[in-house]
Short mmCIF file of C-alpha atoms in Angstrom, two decimals:
data_model
loop_
_atom_site.label_atom_id
_atom_site.label_comp_id
_atom_site.label_asym_id
_atom_site.label_seq_id
_atom_site.Cartn_x
_atom_site.Cartn_y
_atom_site.Cartn_z
CA UNK A 248 30.03 -8.20 -6.49
CA UNK A 249 29.79 -6.80 -3.03
CA UNK A 250 26.18 -7.58 -2.26
CA UNK A 251 24.26 -6.04 0.61
CA UNK A 252 23.33 -8.40 3.40
CA UNK A 253 22.97 -5.94 6.18
CA UNK A 254 21.34 -2.69 7.29
CA UNK A 255 23.15 0.47 6.36
CA UNK A 256 23.77 3.47 8.58
CA UNK A 257 25.51 6.57 7.25
CA UNK A 258 28.59 7.82 9.08
CA UNK A 259 30.56 10.77 7.77
CA UNK A 260 33.94 9.11 8.13
CA UNK A 261 36.33 8.87 5.17
CA UNK A 262 40.06 8.27 5.49
CA UNK A 263 42.50 8.09 2.58
CA UNK A 264 44.95 5.25 2.53
CA UNK A 265 47.28 3.83 -0.08
CA UNK A 266 45.44 1.37 -2.28
CA UNK A 267 45.10 -2.03 -0.75
CA UNK A 268 42.67 -4.60 -1.99
CA UNK A 269 40.81 -6.29 0.81
CA UNK A 270 38.69 -9.32 0.19
CA UNK A 271 35.49 -7.59 1.29
CA UNK A 272 34.60 -3.95 0.79
CA UNK A 273 32.09 -1.65 2.35
CA UNK A 274 30.46 1.28 0.61
CA UNK A 275 32.16 4.58 1.30
CA UNK A 276 30.05 7.36 2.67
CA UNK A 277 31.14 10.81 1.62
CA UNK A 278 30.41 13.77 3.81
CA UNK A 279 30.47 17.18 2.23
CA UNK A 280 32.68 18.61 4.94
CA UNK A 281 34.94 15.72 5.85
CA UNK A 282 37.33 15.30 2.86
CA UNK A 283 40.99 14.84 3.81
CA UNK A 284 43.83 14.20 1.39
CA UNK A 285 47.60 13.86 1.43
CA UNK A 286 50.24 15.17 -0.95
CA UNK A 287 50.37 11.94 -2.89
CA UNK A 288 48.07 11.76 -5.89
CA UNK A 289 47.62 7.98 -5.91
CA UNK A 290 45.42 7.56 -2.88
CA UNK A 291 41.86 6.29 -3.11
CA UNK A 292 39.11 6.60 -0.50
CA UNK A 293 38.70 3.68 1.85
CA UNK A 294 36.00 3.72 4.47
CA UNK A 295 37.03 3.21 8.04
CA UNK A 296 33.48 2.82 9.35
CA UNK A 297 31.09 3.74 6.62
CA UNK A 298 28.37 1.17 7.22
CA UNK A 299 27.15 -0.25 10.48
CA UNK A 300 26.03 -3.85 10.59
CA UNK A 301 23.10 -4.35 12.89
CA UNK A 302 23.66 -7.15 15.33
CA UNK A 303 20.41 -8.85 14.42
CA UNK A 304 21.26 -9.31 10.74
CA UNK A 305 23.12 -12.32 9.49
CA UNK A 306 23.65 -13.22 5.83
CA UNK A 307 21.50 -16.19 4.94
CA UNK A 308 19.58 -15.90 8.19
CA UNK A 309 16.09 -14.58 8.81
CA UNK A 310 14.31 -12.51 6.19
CA UNK A 311 14.69 -8.87 7.16
CA UNK A 312 11.59 -7.81 5.26
CA UNK A 313 9.44 -10.02 7.49
CA UNK A 314 10.20 -7.66 10.37
CA UNK A 315 8.45 -4.81 8.57
CA UNK A 316 4.73 -4.13 8.93
CA UNK A 317 3.07 -5.45 5.77
CA UNK A 318 1.55 -2.04 5.05
CA UNK A 319 4.96 -0.32 5.18
CA UNK A 320 6.54 -3.00 3.01
CA UNK A 321 3.84 -2.81 0.34
CA UNK A 322 3.92 0.99 0.16
CA UNK A 323 7.71 1.00 -0.05
CA UNK A 324 7.69 -1.59 -2.84
CA UNK A 325 5.03 0.34 -4.76
CA UNK A 326 7.17 3.47 -4.47
CA UNK A 327 10.25 1.57 -5.70
CA UNK A 328 8.27 0.33 -8.71
CA UNK A 329 6.95 3.83 -9.43
CA UNK A 330 10.52 5.19 -9.45
CA UNK A 331 11.91 2.47 -11.69
CA UNK A 332 13.86 0.54 -9.06
CA UNK A 333 16.42 3.28 -8.33
CA UNK A 334 15.43 5.46 -5.39
CA UNK A 335 16.52 7.69 -2.57
CA UNK A 336 14.95 7.56 0.86
CA UNK A 337 13.12 10.78 0.04
CA UNK A 338 11.64 9.23 -3.12
CA UNK A 339 10.09 6.37 -1.16
CA UNK A 340 8.95 8.62 1.69
CA UNK A 341 7.19 11.06 -0.66
CA UNK A 342 5.60 8.54 -3.02
CA UNK A 343 4.66 6.07 -0.28
CA UNK A 344 3.66 8.61 2.34
CA UNK A 345 6.05 6.96 4.81
CA UNK A 346 8.09 8.48 7.59
CA UNK A 347 11.73 8.89 6.61
CA UNK A 348 12.92 6.35 9.17
CA UNK A 349 10.25 3.89 7.98
CA UNK A 350 11.36 4.36 4.38
CA UNK A 351 15.00 3.87 5.32
CA UNK A 352 14.34 0.66 7.26
CA UNK A 353 12.15 -0.67 4.46
CA UNK A 354 14.81 0.03 1.82
CA UNK A 355 17.53 -1.54 3.93
CA UNK A 356 15.48 -4.69 4.47
CA UNK A 357 14.46 -4.95 0.83
CA UNK A 358 18.04 -4.46 -0.35
CA UNK A 359 19.31 -7.09 2.07
CA UNK A 360 16.73 -9.66 0.92
CA UNK A 361 16.73 -9.05 -2.85
CA UNK A 362 20.43 -8.52 -3.68
CA UNK A 363 19.94 -4.81 -4.12
CA UNK A 364 22.93 -2.52 -3.95
CA UNK A 365 23.90 1.02 -3.01
CA UNK A 366 25.21 3.89 -5.05
CA UNK A 367 26.92 6.89 -3.48
CA UNK A 368 26.96 10.29 -5.15
CA UNK A 369 29.73 12.87 -5.07
CA UNK A 370 27.81 14.76 -2.36
CA UNK A 371 27.29 11.73 -0.13
CA UNK A 372 23.75 10.87 -1.17
CA UNK A 373 22.93 7.17 -0.91
CA UNK A 374 20.73 5.57 -3.56
CA UNK A 375 19.16 2.12 -3.40
CA UNK A 376 19.07 0.14 -6.63
CA UNK A 377 16.96 -3.00 -7.02
CA UNK A 378 16.93 -5.65 -9.75
CA UNK A 379 13.86 -5.87 -11.96
CA UNK A 380 12.87 -9.22 -10.49
CA UNK A 381 13.28 -8.15 -6.86
CA UNK A 382 9.64 -8.93 -6.09
CA UNK A 383 9.97 -12.55 -7.23
CA UNK A 384 13.23 -12.91 -5.30
CA UNK A 385 11.58 -11.61 -2.17
CA UNK A 386 8.53 -13.83 -2.62
CA UNK A 387 10.75 -16.88 -3.06
CA UNK A 388 12.66 -16.04 0.10
CA UNK A 389 9.89 -14.94 2.45
CA UNK A 390 7.44 -17.53 3.77
CA UNK A 391 5.34 -14.70 5.23
CA UNK A 392 4.80 -13.15 1.81
CA UNK A 393 3.83 -16.55 0.40
CA UNK A 394 1.35 -16.99 3.23
CA UNK A 395 -0.24 -13.53 3.04
CA UNK A 396 -2.61 -14.29 0.09
CA UNK A 397 -4.03 -17.27 1.96
CA UNK A 398 -4.43 -15.23 5.14
CA UNK A 399 -6.27 -12.52 3.20
CA UNK A 400 -8.58 -15.11 1.66
CA UNK A 401 -9.23 -16.61 5.10
CA UNK A 402 -10.06 -13.17 6.50
CA UNK A 403 -12.41 -12.47 3.61
CA UNK A 404 -14.11 -15.84 4.09
CA UNK A 405 -14.46 -15.20 7.85
CA UNK A 406 -15.92 -11.74 7.26
CA UNK A 407 -18.39 -13.11 4.75
CA UNK A 408 -19.30 -15.93 7.14
CA UNK A 409 -20.19 -13.34 9.79
CA UNK A 410 -22.35 -11.40 7.31
CA UNK A 411 -24.10 -14.56 6.18
CA UNK A 412 -24.59 -15.84 9.72
CA UNK A 413 -26.34 -12.67 10.89
CA UNK A 414 -28.73 -12.69 7.95
CA UNK A 415 -29.35 -16.40 8.31
CA UNK A 416 -30.10 -15.87 12.00
CA UNK A 417 -33.01 -13.63 11.01
CA UNK A 418 -34.52 -16.40 8.92
CA UNK A 419 -33.88 -18.95 11.67
CA UNK A 420 -35.47 -16.67 14.27
CA UNK A 421 -38.60 -16.20 12.17
CA UNK A 422 -38.83 -19.96 11.59
CA UNK A 423 -38.49 -20.76 15.29
CA UNK A 424 -40.84 -18.02 16.47
CA UNK A 425 -43.71 -18.69 14.11
CA UNK A 426 -43.34 -22.46 14.24
CA UNK A 427 -43.64 -22.25 18.02
CA UNK A 428 -46.65 -19.95 17.74
CA UNK A 429 -48.27 -22.42 15.39
CA UNK A 430 -47.50 -25.29 17.75
CA UNK A 431 -49.02 -23.45 20.71
CA UNK A 432 -52.13 -22.51 18.76
CA UNK A 433 -52.48 -26.04 17.45
CA UNK A 434 -52.38 -27.49 20.96
CA UNK A 435 -55.59 -25.63 21.74
CA UNK A 436 -57.70 -26.97 18.89
CA UNK A 437 -58.52 -30.26 17.27
CA UNK A 438 -56.14 -31.98 14.86
CA UNK A 439 -57.90 -30.86 11.64
CA UNK A 440 -57.95 -27.17 12.56
CA UNK A 441 -54.37 -27.43 13.78
CA UNK A 442 -53.28 -28.72 10.36
CA UNK A 443 -55.10 -26.03 8.40
CA UNK A 444 -53.93 -23.14 10.57
CA UNK A 445 -50.39 -24.49 10.67
CA UNK A 446 -50.20 -24.65 6.88
CA UNK A 447 -51.58 -21.16 6.39
CA UNK A 448 -49.32 -19.62 9.02
CA UNK A 449 -46.18 -21.22 7.69
CA UNK A 450 -46.88 -20.33 4.05
CA UNK A 451 -47.79 -16.73 4.77
CA UNK A 452 -44.68 -16.29 6.86
CA UNK A 453 -42.09 -17.51 4.40
CA UNK A 454 -42.85 -17.98 0.75
CA UNK A 455 -43.70 -14.33 0.35
CA UNK A 456 -40.26 -13.08 1.46
CA UNK A 457 -37.67 -15.72 0.68
CA UNK A 458 -36.88 -18.02 -2.18
CA UNK A 459 -35.38 -21.18 -0.59
CA UNK A 460 -33.18 -21.72 -3.63
CA UNK A 461 -31.51 -18.44 -2.78
CA UNK A 462 -29.80 -20.09 0.19
CA UNK A 463 -27.55 -22.00 -2.18
CA UNK A 464 -26.49 -18.67 -3.69
CA UNK A 465 -25.64 -17.21 -0.26
CA UNK A 466 -23.24 -20.04 0.50
CA UNK A 467 -21.78 -20.17 -2.99
CA UNK A 468 -17.98 -20.71 -2.78
CA UNK A 469 -17.62 -18.53 -5.90
CA UNK A 470 -19.54 -15.71 -4.22
CA UNK A 471 -16.81 -13.06 -4.57
CA UNK A 472 -16.30 -13.74 -8.26
CA UNK A 473 -20.02 -13.38 -8.94
CA UNK A 474 -20.23 -10.40 -6.59
CA UNK A 475 -17.74 -8.50 -8.75
CA UNK A 476 -20.01 -9.08 -11.73
CA UNK A 477 -23.01 -7.86 -9.74
CA UNK A 478 -21.26 -4.63 -8.74
CA UNK A 479 -22.13 -3.10 -12.10
CA UNK A 480 -25.71 -2.58 -10.97
CA UNK A 481 -24.74 -2.17 -7.29
CA UNK A 482 -27.11 -4.99 -6.38
CA UNK A 483 -26.94 -6.83 -3.06
CA UNK A 484 -28.40 -10.21 -2.17
CA UNK A 485 -30.77 -10.63 0.73
CA UNK A 486 -28.29 -11.94 3.27
CA UNK A 487 -25.90 -9.07 2.57
CA UNK A 488 -28.67 -6.50 2.84
CA UNK A 489 -29.59 -7.73 6.34
CA UNK A 490 -26.06 -7.23 7.65
CA UNK A 491 -25.68 -3.95 5.77
CA UNK A 492 -28.88 -2.54 7.28
CA UNK A 493 -27.93 -3.46 10.85
CA UNK A 494 -24.17 -2.88 10.90
CA UNK A 495 -23.46 -0.84 7.79
CA UNK A 496 -20.75 -1.45 5.21
CA UNK A 497 -17.60 -0.46 7.04
CA UNK A 498 -15.51 2.70 7.17
CA UNK A 499 -15.52 4.42 3.74
CA UNK A 500 -12.26 6.16 4.69
CA UNK A 501 -10.33 3.02 5.54
CA UNK A 502 -6.74 3.46 4.39
CA UNK A 503 -7.34 7.08 3.46
CA UNK A 504 -4.67 8.30 5.90
CA UNK A 505 -2.05 6.59 3.76
CA UNK A 506 -3.42 8.42 0.74
CA UNK A 507 -3.31 11.72 2.65
CA UNK A 508 0.41 11.36 3.40
CA UNK A 509 1.11 10.34 -0.18
CA UNK A 510 -0.55 13.53 -1.40
CA UNK A 511 1.42 15.64 1.08
CA UNK A 512 4.73 13.98 0.23
CA UNK A 513 4.18 14.27 -3.51
CA UNK A 514 3.11 17.91 -3.21
CA UNK A 515 6.22 18.85 -1.23
CA UNK A 516 8.50 16.95 -3.60
CA UNK A 517 6.88 18.38 -6.71
CA UNK A 518 7.34 21.90 -5.36
CA UNK A 519 11.06 21.58 -4.77
CA UNK A 520 10.97 20.69 -1.08
CA UNK A 521 10.06 24.20 0.14
CA UNK A 522 6.42 25.05 0.90
CA UNK A 523 4.31 27.35 3.01
CA UNK A 524 1.89 26.28 5.72
CA UNK A 525 -0.98 27.60 3.59
CA UNK A 526 -0.05 25.13 0.83
CA UNK A 527 -0.29 22.13 3.16
CA UNK A 528 -3.47 23.29 4.89
CA UNK A 529 -5.76 21.75 2.18
CA UNK A 530 -4.40 18.31 3.10
CA UNK A 531 -4.66 18.55 6.89
CA UNK A 532 -7.51 18.56 9.40
CA UNK A 533 -8.55 22.12 10.12
CA UNK A 534 -11.49 23.29 12.15
CA UNK A 535 -11.68 26.66 10.41
CA UNK A 536 -11.06 28.00 6.91
CA UNK A 537 -9.66 31.32 8.13
CA UNK A 538 -6.48 32.07 6.17
CA UNK A 539 -5.49 34.87 8.53
CA UNK A 540 -4.60 32.55 11.40
CA UNK A 541 -1.10 33.17 12.78
CA UNK A 542 -0.88 29.76 14.48
CA UNK A 543 0.73 27.25 12.11
CA UNK A 544 1.03 24.42 14.63
CA UNK A 545 -1.14 22.22 12.40
CA UNK A 546 1.91 21.64 10.21
CA UNK A 547 3.90 19.95 13.00
CA UNK A 548 2.87 16.37 12.03
CA UNK A 549 4.22 17.00 8.52
CA UNK A 550 7.52 18.33 9.87
CA UNK A 551 7.92 15.29 12.10
CA UNK A 552 7.09 12.76 9.39
CA UNK A 553 9.29 14.20 6.64
CA UNK A 554 11.89 15.86 8.90
CA UNK A 555 11.20 19.38 7.74
CA UNK A 556 12.60 22.55 9.23
CA UNK A 557 11.30 26.13 9.33
CA UNK A 558 13.20 28.91 7.58
CA UNK A 559 12.59 32.64 7.41
CA UNK A 560 12.92 34.50 4.11
CA UNK A 561 14.08 38.08 3.62
CA UNK A 562 10.58 39.45 4.18
CA UNK A 563 10.10 37.61 7.46
CA UNK A 564 7.81 34.88 6.09
CA UNK A 565 8.08 31.43 7.65
CA UNK A 566 8.70 28.73 5.04
CA UNK A 567 9.28 25.03 5.53
CA UNK A 568 12.13 23.14 3.89
CA UNK A 569 12.28 19.35 3.58
CA UNK A 570 15.87 18.51 2.54
CA UNK A 571 15.31 14.77 2.07
CA UNK A 572 12.50 15.41 -0.41
CA UNK A 573 14.69 17.70 -2.50
CA UNK A 574 17.01 14.92 -3.65
CA UNK A 575 15.76 12.25 -6.01
CA UNK A 576 17.04 9.47 -8.22
CA UNK A 577 14.46 10.27 -10.88
CA UNK A 578 15.82 10.20 -14.42
CA UNK A 579 13.44 12.88 -15.65
CA UNK A 580 16.25 15.46 -15.79
CA UNK A 581 19.93 15.59 -16.61
CA UNK A 582 21.12 15.01 -13.06
CA UNK A 583 22.14 18.52 -12.11
CA UNK A 584 20.76 20.76 -9.43
CA UNK A 585 17.72 22.45 -10.93
CA UNK A 586 16.34 25.82 -10.04
CA UNK A 587 12.62 25.60 -9.37
CA UNK A 588 10.64 28.69 -10.27
CA UNK A 589 6.97 29.54 -10.02
CA UNK A 590 6.14 27.40 -13.08
CA UNK A 591 7.32 24.22 -11.38
CA UNK A 592 3.85 22.85 -10.63
CA UNK A 593 2.73 23.56 -14.20
CA UNK A 594 4.91 20.83 -15.63
CA UNK A 595 4.92 18.47 -12.64
CA UNK A 596 1.18 18.27 -12.00
CA UNK A 597 -0.60 15.12 -10.90
CA UNK A 598 -1.33 16.20 -7.31
CA UNK A 599 -4.84 16.64 -5.94
CA UNK A 600 -5.70 20.20 -4.93
CA UNK A 601 -7.09 19.20 -1.55
CA UNK A 602 -7.76 16.14 0.58
CA UNK A 603 -11.38 15.03 0.74
CA UNK A 604 -12.88 12.56 3.17
CA UNK A 605 -15.83 10.40 2.17
CA UNK A 606 -19.07 10.62 4.07
CA UNK A 607 -20.44 7.58 5.87
CA UNK A 608 -23.43 5.82 4.37
CA UNK A 609 -26.10 4.30 6.55
CA UNK A 610 -26.36 1.35 4.18
CA UNK A 611 -25.60 0.60 0.55
CA UNK A 612 -28.84 -1.32 0.17
CA UNK A 613 -31.43 -0.13 -2.32
CA UNK A 614 -34.83 1.11 -1.18
CA UNK A 615 -36.53 -2.16 -2.11
CA UNK A 616 -33.90 -4.24 -0.30
CA UNK A 617 -34.14 -2.03 2.75
CA UNK A 618 -37.93 -2.33 2.76
CA UNK A 619 -37.65 -6.12 2.61
CA UNK A 620 -35.18 -6.22 5.49
CA UNK A 621 -37.27 -3.86 7.63
CA UNK A 622 -40.36 -5.91 6.84
CA UNK A 623 -38.76 -9.18 7.89
CA UNK A 624 -37.23 -7.58 10.99
CA UNK A 625 -40.60 -6.16 11.94
CA UNK A 626 -42.24 -9.53 11.33
CA UNK A 627 -39.68 -11.16 13.60
CA UNK A 628 -40.11 -8.54 16.34
CA UNK A 629 -43.89 -8.84 16.20
CA UNK A 630 -43.63 -12.63 16.41
CA UNK A 631 -41.28 -12.44 19.42
CA UNK A 632 -43.72 -10.14 21.26
CA UNK A 633 -46.66 -12.46 20.54
CA UNK A 634 -44.66 -15.56 21.44
CA UNK A 635 -43.55 -14.00 24.74
CA UNK A 636 -47.17 -13.40 25.69
CA UNK A 637 -48.18 -16.92 24.71
CA UNK A 638 -45.33 -18.59 26.62
CA UNK A 639 -46.48 -16.85 29.80
CA UNK A 640 -49.95 -18.33 29.41
CA UNK A 641 -49.10 -21.91 28.40
CA UNK A 642 -51.77 -24.11 29.98
CA UNK A 643 -50.51 -27.48 28.73
CA UNK A 644 -47.26 -29.31 29.25
CA UNK A 645 -44.94 -28.00 26.52
CA UNK A 646 -43.34 -30.39 24.07
CA UNK A 647 -39.60 -30.79 23.63
CA UNK A 648 -39.47 -28.28 20.78
CA UNK A 649 -41.45 -25.66 22.72
CA UNK A 650 -39.22 -26.22 25.74
CA UNK A 651 -36.15 -25.64 23.58
CA UNK A 652 -37.56 -22.39 22.16
CA UNK A 653 -38.53 -21.28 25.65
CA UNK A 654 -34.97 -21.82 26.86
CA UNK A 655 -33.43 -19.72 24.05
CA UNK A 656 -36.24 -17.16 24.03
CA UNK A 657 -34.10 -14.47 25.79
CA UNK A 658 -31.62 -14.70 22.89
CA UNK A 659 -34.47 -14.31 20.41
CA UNK A 660 -35.63 -11.20 22.28
CA UNK A 661 -32.13 -9.69 22.25
CA UNK A 662 -31.76 -10.38 18.53
CA UNK A 663 -35.16 -8.92 17.66
CA UNK A 664 -34.57 -5.80 19.78
CA UNK A 665 -31.00 -5.18 18.61
CA UNK A 666 -32.10 -5.59 14.98
CA UNK A 667 -33.59 -2.10 15.20
CA UNK A 668 -31.69 -0.63 18.18
CA UNK A 669 -28.28 -0.95 16.50
CA UNK A 670 -29.31 0.78 13.22
CA UNK A 671 -31.05 3.55 15.16
CA UNK A 672 -27.90 4.20 17.21
CA UNK A 673 -25.77 4.09 14.08
CA UNK A 674 -28.01 6.61 12.36
CA UNK A 675 -27.39 9.23 15.08
CA UNK A 676 -23.64 8.51 15.15
CA UNK A 677 -23.36 8.74 11.36
CA UNK A 678 -25.15 12.09 11.32
CA UNK A 679 -22.62 13.44 13.82
CA UNK A 680 -19.63 12.00 11.91
CA UNK A 681 -20.82 13.32 8.56
CA UNK A 682 -21.36 16.80 9.98
CA UNK A 683 -17.72 16.88 11.16
CA UNK A 684 -16.45 15.43 7.86
CA UNK A 685 -18.39 18.03 5.89
CA UNK A 686 -16.95 20.80 8.06
CA UNK A 687 -13.37 19.58 7.54
CA UNK A 688 -13.86 19.09 3.81
CA UNK A 689 -15.29 22.60 3.44
CA UNK A 690 -12.38 24.12 5.39
CA UNK A 691 -9.84 22.31 3.21
CA UNK A 692 -11.64 23.27 0.01
CA UNK A 693 -11.75 26.93 0.99
CA UNK A 694 -8.02 26.84 1.79
CA UNK A 695 -7.37 25.35 -1.66
CA UNK A 696 -9.43 28.07 -3.34
CA UNK A 697 -7.44 30.70 -1.48
CA UNK A 698 -4.28 29.35 -3.11
CA UNK A 699 -5.81 29.67 -6.58
CA UNK A 700 -6.57 33.35 -6.03
CA UNK A 701 -4.10 34.45 -3.33
CA UNK A 702 -4.01 37.96 -1.92
CA UNK A 703 -0.87 40.06 -2.28
CA UNK A 704 0.85 38.91 0.93
CA UNK A 705 0.16 35.23 0.27
CA UNK A 706 1.27 35.57 -3.36
CA UNK A 707 4.62 37.02 -2.29
CA UNK A 708 5.01 34.27 0.29
CA UNK A 709 4.32 31.57 -2.34
CA UNK A 710 6.74 33.13 -4.80
CA UNK A 711 9.40 33.25 -2.09
CA UNK A 712 8.90 29.54 -1.45
CA UNK A 713 9.24 28.80 -5.17
CA UNK A 714 12.41 30.87 -5.38
CA UNK A 715 13.97 29.04 -2.43
CA UNK A 716 12.97 25.63 -3.74
CA UNK A 717 15.47 23.37 -5.43
CA UNK A 718 15.51 19.82 -6.65
CA UNK A 719 18.65 17.74 -7.10
CA UNK A 720 18.36 14.84 -9.51
CA UNK A 721 21.15 12.34 -8.94
CA UNK A 722 22.07 10.80 -12.27
CA UNK A 723 24.63 8.15 -13.08
CA UNK A 724 27.21 10.83 -13.88
CA UNK A 725 27.30 11.80 -10.22
CA UNK A 726 27.84 8.30 -8.82
CA UNK A 727 31.33 7.83 -7.38
CA UNK A 728 30.90 4.45 -5.75
CA UNK A 729 28.63 1.44 -6.08
CA UNK A 730 28.49 -1.71 -3.98
CA UNK A 731 27.56 -3.53 -7.16
CA UNK A 732 31.28 -3.73 -7.95
CA UNK A 733 34.39 -4.27 -5.90
CA UNK A 734 36.45 -1.20 -5.13
CA UNK A 735 39.47 -2.14 -7.27
CA UNK A 736 37.16 -2.57 -10.28
CA UNK A 737 35.97 1.02 -10.08
CA UNK A 738 38.11 3.50 -11.98
CA UNK A 739 38.91 6.49 -9.81
CA UNK A 740 40.72 9.24 -11.65
CA UNK A 741 43.18 10.73 -9.17
CA UNK A 742 43.15 14.15 -10.79
CA UNK A 743 39.37 14.21 -10.60
CA UNK A 744 39.52 13.32 -6.91
CA UNK A 745 42.01 16.09 -6.16
CA UNK A 746 39.91 18.60 -8.06
CA UNK A 747 36.82 17.66 -6.10
CA UNK A 748 38.70 17.86 -2.83
CA UNK A 749 39.88 21.37 -3.64
CA UNK A 750 36.41 22.51 -4.73
CA UNK A 751 34.85 21.27 -1.51
CA UNK A 752 37.55 22.83 0.67
CA UNK A 753 37.18 26.15 -1.14
CA UNK A 754 33.41 26.08 -0.59
CA UNK A 755 33.94 25.63 3.17
#
């Protein structure tokens, strides 16, 4: 079997020669307008330079997939799985939301590392075919993929350590502040009064707010497993609630850009590769919901990502065609070029009507948890203010502990002040972000509603796009060459070749 151990680059160069059986074959690449044949009827196509071998690739050398960004690799592999292991570049680009060149590089690397192979159709389309166990083959070959789960666990542990440390710092600050206050007050009275006041101050400061046994829960190595169980009631332990109140819970739209491009790619593909700008507007960022805008420059990022091109129909409407997304290896149909009418989306379905961003939350803590955190933060701030006044008026020689607290007192002040300054700043920023998100969501929703009840001009434009749309499903009956087998093993019917040559020349 001629396995793939290199990157593949299409070149429309086919030359017919008398059959000779070299020891190593390359996959022929058939261009629709480059067929040449002689009078003899026994010639078979042999590629002169059909595939380029990148200089950096060597069979048995480095793992090509390791050169890919992990996000691109994962999305490409998910798209391959969704398509059943037999894909075109357009399939992976649309289902994974990838740029066409990203999808091509990902497929080339995956094929090189997992013993995948190429199939070439009678129109020159290249399909990538992967074995069912390609994931296990890749995992066995790539040290980076083996290491990724451990890196992810280390990142999660580090993130949790930061969350725990900030909440623990609040407890430590309260302990230091009020212990120092007690020590300073005790130095001014006799030993009996110092003992009574010290006990009352310490008890009133801690036992009311914190269960010491809870500290073992915060540092539980099985925290994440138990946290998943707790998610049913959306509860949050004390240490988490401290960090959540001060710094929030992260970007709710993290990774949503990938989802946006997946929606756009799937919508274009499901509508036969020809769409209007109004159809893509519900998935893009628009500042206004006005459907009468002449400027369609907002569609440029889509054209660049999926290599689309504008076309003008008979009525002068501008439509956008994406040729790579019109050709698929899907086995849903018989493998012939299908006409796509206005009922196309009725039986395809599965695409969201518009893209919706999530609003930022100030904190996921409950009201009771937030009240507890604010109470402890206020207690700490009050203690820092009192302690600062007392340290200025120390009349006795301070002990070692008081000296230590005095040295780190600026840090305690910064912590106590930032405990409320950071959330207050975040609150204003979140209000501004949410206002913009709401505006964009409303504009996209209104654009989507306009498509459900289009006016006459928009309806005619949409119907024109559906009429121009087409989808070519490349089945096994259209495959003329496969790198899975050597060339001399593949049965080429000479009469069939001549007939195809004549048909293509006549169409020119």
